[in-house]
mmCIF file of N, CA, C and O in Angstrom:
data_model
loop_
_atom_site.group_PDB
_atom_site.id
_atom_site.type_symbol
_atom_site.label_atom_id
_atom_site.label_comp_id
_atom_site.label_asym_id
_atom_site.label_seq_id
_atom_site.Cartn_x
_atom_site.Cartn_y
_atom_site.Cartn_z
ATOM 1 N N UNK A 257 0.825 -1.189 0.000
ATOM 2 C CA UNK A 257 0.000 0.000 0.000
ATOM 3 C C UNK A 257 0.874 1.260 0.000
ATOM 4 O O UNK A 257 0.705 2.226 -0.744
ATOM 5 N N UNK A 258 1.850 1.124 0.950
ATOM 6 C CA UNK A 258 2.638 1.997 0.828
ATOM 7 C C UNK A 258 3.929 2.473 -0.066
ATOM 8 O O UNK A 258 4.809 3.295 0.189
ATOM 9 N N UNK A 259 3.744 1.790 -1.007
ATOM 10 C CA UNK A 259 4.885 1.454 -2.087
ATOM 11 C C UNK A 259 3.854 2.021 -3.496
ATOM 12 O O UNK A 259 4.151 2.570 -4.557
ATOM 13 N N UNK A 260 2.603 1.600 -2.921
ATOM 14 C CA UNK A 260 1.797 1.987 -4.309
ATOM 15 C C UNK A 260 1.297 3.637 -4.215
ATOM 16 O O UNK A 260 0.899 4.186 -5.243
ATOM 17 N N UNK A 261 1.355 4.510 -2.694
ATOM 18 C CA UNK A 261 1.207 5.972 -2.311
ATOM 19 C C UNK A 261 2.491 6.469 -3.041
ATOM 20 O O UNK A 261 2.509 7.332 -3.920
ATOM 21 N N UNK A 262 3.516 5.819 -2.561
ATOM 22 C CA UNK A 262 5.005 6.724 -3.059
ATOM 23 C C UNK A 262 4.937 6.663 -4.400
ATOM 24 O O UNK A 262 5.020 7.819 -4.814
ATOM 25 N N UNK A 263 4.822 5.862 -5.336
ATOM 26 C CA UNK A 263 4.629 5.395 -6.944
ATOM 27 C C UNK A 263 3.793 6.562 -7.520
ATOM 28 O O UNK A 263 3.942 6.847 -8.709
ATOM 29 N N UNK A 264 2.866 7.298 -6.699
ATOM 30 C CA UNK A 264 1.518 7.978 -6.981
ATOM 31 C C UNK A 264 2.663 9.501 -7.107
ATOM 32 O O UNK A 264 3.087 10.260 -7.979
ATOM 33 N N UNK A 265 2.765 9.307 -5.726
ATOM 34 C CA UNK A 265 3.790 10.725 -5.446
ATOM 35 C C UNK A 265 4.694 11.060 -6.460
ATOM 36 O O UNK A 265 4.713 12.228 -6.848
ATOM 37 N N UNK A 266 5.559 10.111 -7.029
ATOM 38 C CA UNK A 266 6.588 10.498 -7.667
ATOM 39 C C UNK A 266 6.756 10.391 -8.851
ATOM 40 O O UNK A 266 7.738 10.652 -9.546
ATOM 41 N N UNK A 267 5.136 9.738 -9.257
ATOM 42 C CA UNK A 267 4.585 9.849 -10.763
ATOM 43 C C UNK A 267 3.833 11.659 -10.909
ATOM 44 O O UNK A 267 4.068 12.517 -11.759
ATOM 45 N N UNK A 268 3.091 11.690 -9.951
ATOM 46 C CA UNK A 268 2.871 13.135 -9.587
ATOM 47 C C UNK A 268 3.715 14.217 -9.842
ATOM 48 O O UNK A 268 3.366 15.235 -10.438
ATOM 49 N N UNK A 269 4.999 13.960 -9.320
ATOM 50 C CA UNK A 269 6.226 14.775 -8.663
ATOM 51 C C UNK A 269 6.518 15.052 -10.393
ATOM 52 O O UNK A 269 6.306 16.174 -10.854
ATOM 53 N N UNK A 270 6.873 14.251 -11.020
ATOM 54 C CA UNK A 270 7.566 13.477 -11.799
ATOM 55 C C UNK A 270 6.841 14.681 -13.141
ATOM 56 O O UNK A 270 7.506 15.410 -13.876
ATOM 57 N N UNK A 271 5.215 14.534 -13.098
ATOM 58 C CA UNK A 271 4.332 15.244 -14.333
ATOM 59 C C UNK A 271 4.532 16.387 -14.111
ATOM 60 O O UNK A 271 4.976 16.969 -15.101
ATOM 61 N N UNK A 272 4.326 17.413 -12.665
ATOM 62 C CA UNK A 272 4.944 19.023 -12.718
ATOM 63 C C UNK A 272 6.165 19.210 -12.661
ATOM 64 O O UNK A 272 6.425 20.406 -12.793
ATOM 65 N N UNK A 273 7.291 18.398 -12.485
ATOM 66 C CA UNK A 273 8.346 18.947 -12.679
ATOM 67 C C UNK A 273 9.236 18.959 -13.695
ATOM 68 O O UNK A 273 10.316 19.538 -13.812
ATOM 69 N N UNK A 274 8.560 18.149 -14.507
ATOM 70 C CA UNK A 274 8.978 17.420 -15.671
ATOM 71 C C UNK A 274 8.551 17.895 -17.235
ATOM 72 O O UNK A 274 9.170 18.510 -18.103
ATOM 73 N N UNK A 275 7.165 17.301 -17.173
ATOM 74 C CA UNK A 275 6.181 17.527 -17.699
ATOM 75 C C UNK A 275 6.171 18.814 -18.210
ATOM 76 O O UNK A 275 6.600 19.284 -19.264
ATOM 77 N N UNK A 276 5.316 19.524 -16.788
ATOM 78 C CA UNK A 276 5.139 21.008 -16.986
ATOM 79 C C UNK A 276 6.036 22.076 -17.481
ATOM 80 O O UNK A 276 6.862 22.178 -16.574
ATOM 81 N N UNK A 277 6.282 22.750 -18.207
ATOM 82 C CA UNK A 277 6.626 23.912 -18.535
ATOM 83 C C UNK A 277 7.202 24.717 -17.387
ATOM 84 O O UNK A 277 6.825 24.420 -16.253
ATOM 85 N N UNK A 278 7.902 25.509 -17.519
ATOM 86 C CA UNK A 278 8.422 26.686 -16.348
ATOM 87 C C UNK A 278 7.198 27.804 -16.333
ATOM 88 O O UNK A 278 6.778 28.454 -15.376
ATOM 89 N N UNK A 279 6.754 27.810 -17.760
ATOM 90 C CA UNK A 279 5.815 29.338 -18.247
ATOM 91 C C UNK A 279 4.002 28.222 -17.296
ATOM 92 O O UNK A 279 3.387 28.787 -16.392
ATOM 93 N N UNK A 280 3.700 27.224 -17.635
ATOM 94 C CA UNK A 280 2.397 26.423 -17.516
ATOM 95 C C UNK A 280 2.483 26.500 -15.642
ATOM 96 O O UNK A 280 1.523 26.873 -14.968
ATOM 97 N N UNK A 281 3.655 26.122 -15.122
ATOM 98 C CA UNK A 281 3.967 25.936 -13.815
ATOM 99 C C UNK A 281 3.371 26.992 -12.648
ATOM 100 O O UNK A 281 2.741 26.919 -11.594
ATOM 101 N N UNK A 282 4.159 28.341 -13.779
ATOM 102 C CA UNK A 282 4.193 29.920 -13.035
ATOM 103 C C UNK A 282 2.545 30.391 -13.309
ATOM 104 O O UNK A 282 1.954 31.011 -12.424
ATOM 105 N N UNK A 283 1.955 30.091 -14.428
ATOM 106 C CA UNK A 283 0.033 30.325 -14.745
ATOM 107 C C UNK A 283 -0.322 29.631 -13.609
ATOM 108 O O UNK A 283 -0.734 30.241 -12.621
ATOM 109 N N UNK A 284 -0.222 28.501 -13.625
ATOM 110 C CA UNK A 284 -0.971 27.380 -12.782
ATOM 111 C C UNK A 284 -1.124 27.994 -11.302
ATOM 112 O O UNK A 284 -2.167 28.442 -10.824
ATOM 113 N N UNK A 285 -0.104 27.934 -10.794
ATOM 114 C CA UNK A 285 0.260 28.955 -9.320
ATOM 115 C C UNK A 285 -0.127 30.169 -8.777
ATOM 116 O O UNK A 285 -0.508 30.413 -7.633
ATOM 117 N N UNK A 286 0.043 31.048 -9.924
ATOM 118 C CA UNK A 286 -0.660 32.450 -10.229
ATOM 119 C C UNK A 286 -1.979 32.992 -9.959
ATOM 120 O O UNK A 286 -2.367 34.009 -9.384
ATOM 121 N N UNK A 287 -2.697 31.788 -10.677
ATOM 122 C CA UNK A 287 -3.770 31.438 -11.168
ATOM 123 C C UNK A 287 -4.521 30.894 -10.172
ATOM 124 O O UNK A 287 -5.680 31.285 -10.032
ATOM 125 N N UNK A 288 -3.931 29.814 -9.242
ATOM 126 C CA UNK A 288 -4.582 29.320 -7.785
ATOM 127 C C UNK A 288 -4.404 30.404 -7.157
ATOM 128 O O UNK A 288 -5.504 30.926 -6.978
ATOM 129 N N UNK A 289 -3.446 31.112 -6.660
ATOM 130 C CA UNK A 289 -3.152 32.157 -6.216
ATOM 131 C C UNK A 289 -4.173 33.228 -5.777
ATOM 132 O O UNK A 289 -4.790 33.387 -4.724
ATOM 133 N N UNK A 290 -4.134 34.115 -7.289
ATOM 134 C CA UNK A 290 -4.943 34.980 -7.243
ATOM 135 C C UNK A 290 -6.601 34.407 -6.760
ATOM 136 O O UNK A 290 -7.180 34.913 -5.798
ATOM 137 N N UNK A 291 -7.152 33.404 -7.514
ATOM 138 C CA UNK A 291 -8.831 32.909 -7.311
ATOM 139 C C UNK A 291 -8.511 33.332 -5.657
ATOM 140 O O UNK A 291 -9.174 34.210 -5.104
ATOM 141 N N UNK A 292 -7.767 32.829 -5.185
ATOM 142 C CA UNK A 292 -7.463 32.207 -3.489
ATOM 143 C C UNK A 292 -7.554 33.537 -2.989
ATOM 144 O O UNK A 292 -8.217 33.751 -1.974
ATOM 145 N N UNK A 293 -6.816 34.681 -3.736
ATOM 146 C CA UNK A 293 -6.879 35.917 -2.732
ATOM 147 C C UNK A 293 -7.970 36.814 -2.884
ATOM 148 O O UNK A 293 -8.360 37.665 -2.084
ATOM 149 N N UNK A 294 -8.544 36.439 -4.327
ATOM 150 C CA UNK A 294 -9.676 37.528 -4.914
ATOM 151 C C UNK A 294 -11.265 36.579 -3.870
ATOM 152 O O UNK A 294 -12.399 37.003 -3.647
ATOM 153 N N UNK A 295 -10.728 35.490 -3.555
ATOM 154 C CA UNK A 295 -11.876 34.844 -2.392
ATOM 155 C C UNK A 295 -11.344 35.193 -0.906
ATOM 156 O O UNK A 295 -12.088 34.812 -0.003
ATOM 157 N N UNK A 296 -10.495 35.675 -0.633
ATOM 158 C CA UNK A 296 -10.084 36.592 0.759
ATOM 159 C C UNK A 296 -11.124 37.422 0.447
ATOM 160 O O UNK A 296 -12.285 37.398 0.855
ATOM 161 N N UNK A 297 -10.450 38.338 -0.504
ATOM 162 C CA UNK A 297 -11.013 39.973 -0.472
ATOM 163 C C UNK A 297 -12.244 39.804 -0.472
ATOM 164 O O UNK A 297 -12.700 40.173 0.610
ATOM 165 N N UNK A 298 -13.229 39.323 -1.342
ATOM 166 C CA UNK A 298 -14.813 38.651 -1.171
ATOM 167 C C UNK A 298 -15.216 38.631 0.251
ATOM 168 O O UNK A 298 -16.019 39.424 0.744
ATOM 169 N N UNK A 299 -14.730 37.863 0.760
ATOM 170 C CA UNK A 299 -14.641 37.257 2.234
ATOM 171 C C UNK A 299 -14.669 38.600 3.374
ATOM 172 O O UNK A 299 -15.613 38.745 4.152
ATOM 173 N N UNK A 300 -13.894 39.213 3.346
ATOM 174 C CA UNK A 300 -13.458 40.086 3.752
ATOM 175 C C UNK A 300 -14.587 41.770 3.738
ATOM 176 O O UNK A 300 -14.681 42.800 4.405
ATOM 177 N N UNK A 301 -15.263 41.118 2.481
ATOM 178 C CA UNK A 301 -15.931 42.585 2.079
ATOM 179 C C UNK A 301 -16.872 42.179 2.576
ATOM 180 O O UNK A 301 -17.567 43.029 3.133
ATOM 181 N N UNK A 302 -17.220 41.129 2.612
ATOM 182 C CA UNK A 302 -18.580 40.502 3.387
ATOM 183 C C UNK A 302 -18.711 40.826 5.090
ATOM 184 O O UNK A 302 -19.478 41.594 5.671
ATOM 185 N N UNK A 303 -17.685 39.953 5.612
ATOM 186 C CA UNK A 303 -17.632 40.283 6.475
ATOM 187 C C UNK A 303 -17.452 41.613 7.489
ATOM 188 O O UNK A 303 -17.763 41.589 8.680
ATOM 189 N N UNK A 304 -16.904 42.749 6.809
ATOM 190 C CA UNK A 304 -17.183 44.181 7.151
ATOM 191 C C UNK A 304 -18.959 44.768 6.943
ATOM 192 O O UNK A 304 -19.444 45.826 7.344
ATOM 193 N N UNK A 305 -19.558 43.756 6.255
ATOM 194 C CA UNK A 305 -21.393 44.591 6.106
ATOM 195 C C UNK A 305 -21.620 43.539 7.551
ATOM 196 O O UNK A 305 -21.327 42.343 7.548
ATOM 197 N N UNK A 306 -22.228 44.319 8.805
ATOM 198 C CA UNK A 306 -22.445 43.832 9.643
ATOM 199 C C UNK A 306 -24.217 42.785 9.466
ATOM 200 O O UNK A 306 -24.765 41.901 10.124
ATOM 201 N N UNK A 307 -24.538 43.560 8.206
ATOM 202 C CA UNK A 307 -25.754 43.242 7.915
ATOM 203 C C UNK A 307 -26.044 41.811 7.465
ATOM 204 O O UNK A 307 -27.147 41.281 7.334
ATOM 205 N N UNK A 308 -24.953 41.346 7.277
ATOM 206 C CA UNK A 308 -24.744 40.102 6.486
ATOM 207 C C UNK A 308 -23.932 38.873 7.066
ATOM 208 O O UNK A 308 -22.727 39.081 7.205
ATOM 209 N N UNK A 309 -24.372 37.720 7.397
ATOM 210 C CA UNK A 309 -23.225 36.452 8.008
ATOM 211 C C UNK A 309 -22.341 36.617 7.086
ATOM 212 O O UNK A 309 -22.698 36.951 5.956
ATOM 213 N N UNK A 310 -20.883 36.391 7.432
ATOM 214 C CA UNK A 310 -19.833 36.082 6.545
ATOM 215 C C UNK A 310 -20.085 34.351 5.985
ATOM 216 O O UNK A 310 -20.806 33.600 6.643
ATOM 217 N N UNK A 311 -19.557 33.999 5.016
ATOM 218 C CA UNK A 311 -19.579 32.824 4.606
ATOM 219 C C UNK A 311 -18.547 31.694 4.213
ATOM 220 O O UNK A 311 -17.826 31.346 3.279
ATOM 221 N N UNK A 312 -18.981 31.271 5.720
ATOM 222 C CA UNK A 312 -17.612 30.417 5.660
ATOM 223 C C UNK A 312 -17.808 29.874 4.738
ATOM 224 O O UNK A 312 -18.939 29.459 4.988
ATOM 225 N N UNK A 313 -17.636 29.608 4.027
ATOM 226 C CA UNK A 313 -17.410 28.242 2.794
ATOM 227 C C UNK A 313 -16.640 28.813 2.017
ATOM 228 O O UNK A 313 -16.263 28.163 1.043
ATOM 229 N N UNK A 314 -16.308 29.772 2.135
ATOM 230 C CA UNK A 314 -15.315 30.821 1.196
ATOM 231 C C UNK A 314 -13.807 30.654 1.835
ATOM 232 O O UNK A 314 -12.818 31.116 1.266
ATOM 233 N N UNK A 315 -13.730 29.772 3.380
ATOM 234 C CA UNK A 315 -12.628 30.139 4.016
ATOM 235 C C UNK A 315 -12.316 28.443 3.722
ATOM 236 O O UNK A 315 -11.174 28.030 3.520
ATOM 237 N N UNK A 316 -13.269 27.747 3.733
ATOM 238 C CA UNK A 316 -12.900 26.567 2.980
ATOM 239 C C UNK A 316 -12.374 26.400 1.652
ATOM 240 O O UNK A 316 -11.590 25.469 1.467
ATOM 241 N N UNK A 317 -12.693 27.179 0.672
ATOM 242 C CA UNK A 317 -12.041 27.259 -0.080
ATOM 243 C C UNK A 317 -11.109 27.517 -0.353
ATOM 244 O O UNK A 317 -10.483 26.813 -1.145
ATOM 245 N N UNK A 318 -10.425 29.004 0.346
ATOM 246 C CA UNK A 318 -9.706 29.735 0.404
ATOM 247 C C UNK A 318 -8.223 28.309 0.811
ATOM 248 O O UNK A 318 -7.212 28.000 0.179
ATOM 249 N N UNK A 319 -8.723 27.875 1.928
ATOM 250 C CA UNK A 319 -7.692 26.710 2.614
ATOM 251 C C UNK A 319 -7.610 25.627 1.306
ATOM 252 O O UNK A 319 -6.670 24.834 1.238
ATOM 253 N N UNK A 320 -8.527 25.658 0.422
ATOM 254 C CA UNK A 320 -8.353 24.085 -0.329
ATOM 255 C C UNK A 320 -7.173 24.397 -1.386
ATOM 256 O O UNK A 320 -6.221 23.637 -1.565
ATOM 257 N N UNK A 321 -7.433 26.023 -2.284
ATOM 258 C CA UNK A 321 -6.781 26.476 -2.986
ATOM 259 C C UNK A 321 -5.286 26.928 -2.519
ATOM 260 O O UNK A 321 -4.394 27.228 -3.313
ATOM 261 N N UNK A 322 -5.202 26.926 -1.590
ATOM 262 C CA UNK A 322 -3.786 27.165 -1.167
ATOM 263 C C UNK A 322 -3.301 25.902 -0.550
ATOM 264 O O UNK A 322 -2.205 25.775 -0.005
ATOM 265 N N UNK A 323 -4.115 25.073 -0.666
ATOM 266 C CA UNK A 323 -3.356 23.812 -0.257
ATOM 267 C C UNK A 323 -3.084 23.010 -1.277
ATOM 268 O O UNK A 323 -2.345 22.074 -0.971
ATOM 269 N N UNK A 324 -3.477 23.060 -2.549
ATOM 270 C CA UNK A 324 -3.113 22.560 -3.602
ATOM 271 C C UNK A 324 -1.943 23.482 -4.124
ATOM 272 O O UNK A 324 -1.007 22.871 -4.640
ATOM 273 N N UNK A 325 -1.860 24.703 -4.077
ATOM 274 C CA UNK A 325 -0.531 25.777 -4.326
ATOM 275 C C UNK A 325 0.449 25.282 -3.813
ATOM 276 O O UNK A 325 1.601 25.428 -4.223
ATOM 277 N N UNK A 326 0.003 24.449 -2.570
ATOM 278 C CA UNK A 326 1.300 24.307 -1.510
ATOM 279 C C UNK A 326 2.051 22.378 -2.022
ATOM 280 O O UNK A 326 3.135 21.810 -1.888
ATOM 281 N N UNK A 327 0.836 22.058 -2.548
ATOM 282 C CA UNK A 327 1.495 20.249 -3.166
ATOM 283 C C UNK A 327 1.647 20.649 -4.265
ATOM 284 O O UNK A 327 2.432 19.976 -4.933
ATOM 285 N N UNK A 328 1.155 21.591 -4.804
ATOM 286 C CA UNK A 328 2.139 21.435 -6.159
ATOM 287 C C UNK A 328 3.618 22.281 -5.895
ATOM 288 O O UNK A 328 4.330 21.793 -6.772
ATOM 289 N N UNK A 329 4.267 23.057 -5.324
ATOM 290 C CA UNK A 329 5.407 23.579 -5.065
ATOM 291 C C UNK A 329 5.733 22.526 -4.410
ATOM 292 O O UNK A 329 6.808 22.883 -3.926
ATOM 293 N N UNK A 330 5.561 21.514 -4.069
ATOM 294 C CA UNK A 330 6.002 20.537 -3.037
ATOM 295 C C UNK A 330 6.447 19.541 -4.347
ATOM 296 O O UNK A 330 7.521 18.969 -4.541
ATOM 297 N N UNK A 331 5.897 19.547 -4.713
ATOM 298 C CA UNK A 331 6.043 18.414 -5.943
ATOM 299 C C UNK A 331 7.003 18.807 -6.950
ATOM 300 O O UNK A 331 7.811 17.992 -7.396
ATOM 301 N N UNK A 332 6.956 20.110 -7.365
ATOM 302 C CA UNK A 332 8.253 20.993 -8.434
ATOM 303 C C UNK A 332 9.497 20.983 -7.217
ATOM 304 O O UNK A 332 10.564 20.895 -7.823
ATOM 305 N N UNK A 333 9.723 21.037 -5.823
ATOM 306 C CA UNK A 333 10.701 21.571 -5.861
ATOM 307 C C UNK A 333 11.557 20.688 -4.607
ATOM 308 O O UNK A 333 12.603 20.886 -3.989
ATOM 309 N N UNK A 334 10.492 19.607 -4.605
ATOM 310 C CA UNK A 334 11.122 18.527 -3.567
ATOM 311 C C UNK A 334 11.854 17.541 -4.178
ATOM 312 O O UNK A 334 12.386 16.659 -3.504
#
């Protein structure tokens, strides 16, 4: 099982660091990036109208998209 996780990983590892482009790599990142911060600022604007619940599900997101930012730099540069 654990021979067939690492195989996954370093077939993974293997397609963005390899695979990918330097120019496809830097979009990709950018690109999670920004969605991730332009759903802060959302978040953020919401939560200043007292009139309105903020919505978490935006902070879930916010965590999913930067956690995929964070395995794929994990994967290019490990």
């Amino acid at each position: 099982m654990m021979s067939m996780l690492c195989n996954i990983w370093d077939d993974f590892s293997y397609w963005v660091s390899v695979v990918w482009s330097p120019v496809v790599f830097i979009l990709v990142i950018c690109g999670l990036s920004m969605m991730a911060l332009w759903t802060l600022m959302t978040f953020f604007k919401k939560s200043v109208n007292k009139d309105k619940r903020p919505l978490w599900g935006k902070i879930v997101l916010i965590a999913i998209l930067l956690v995929i930012v964070f395995v794929l730099c994990l994967a290019k540069f490990n």
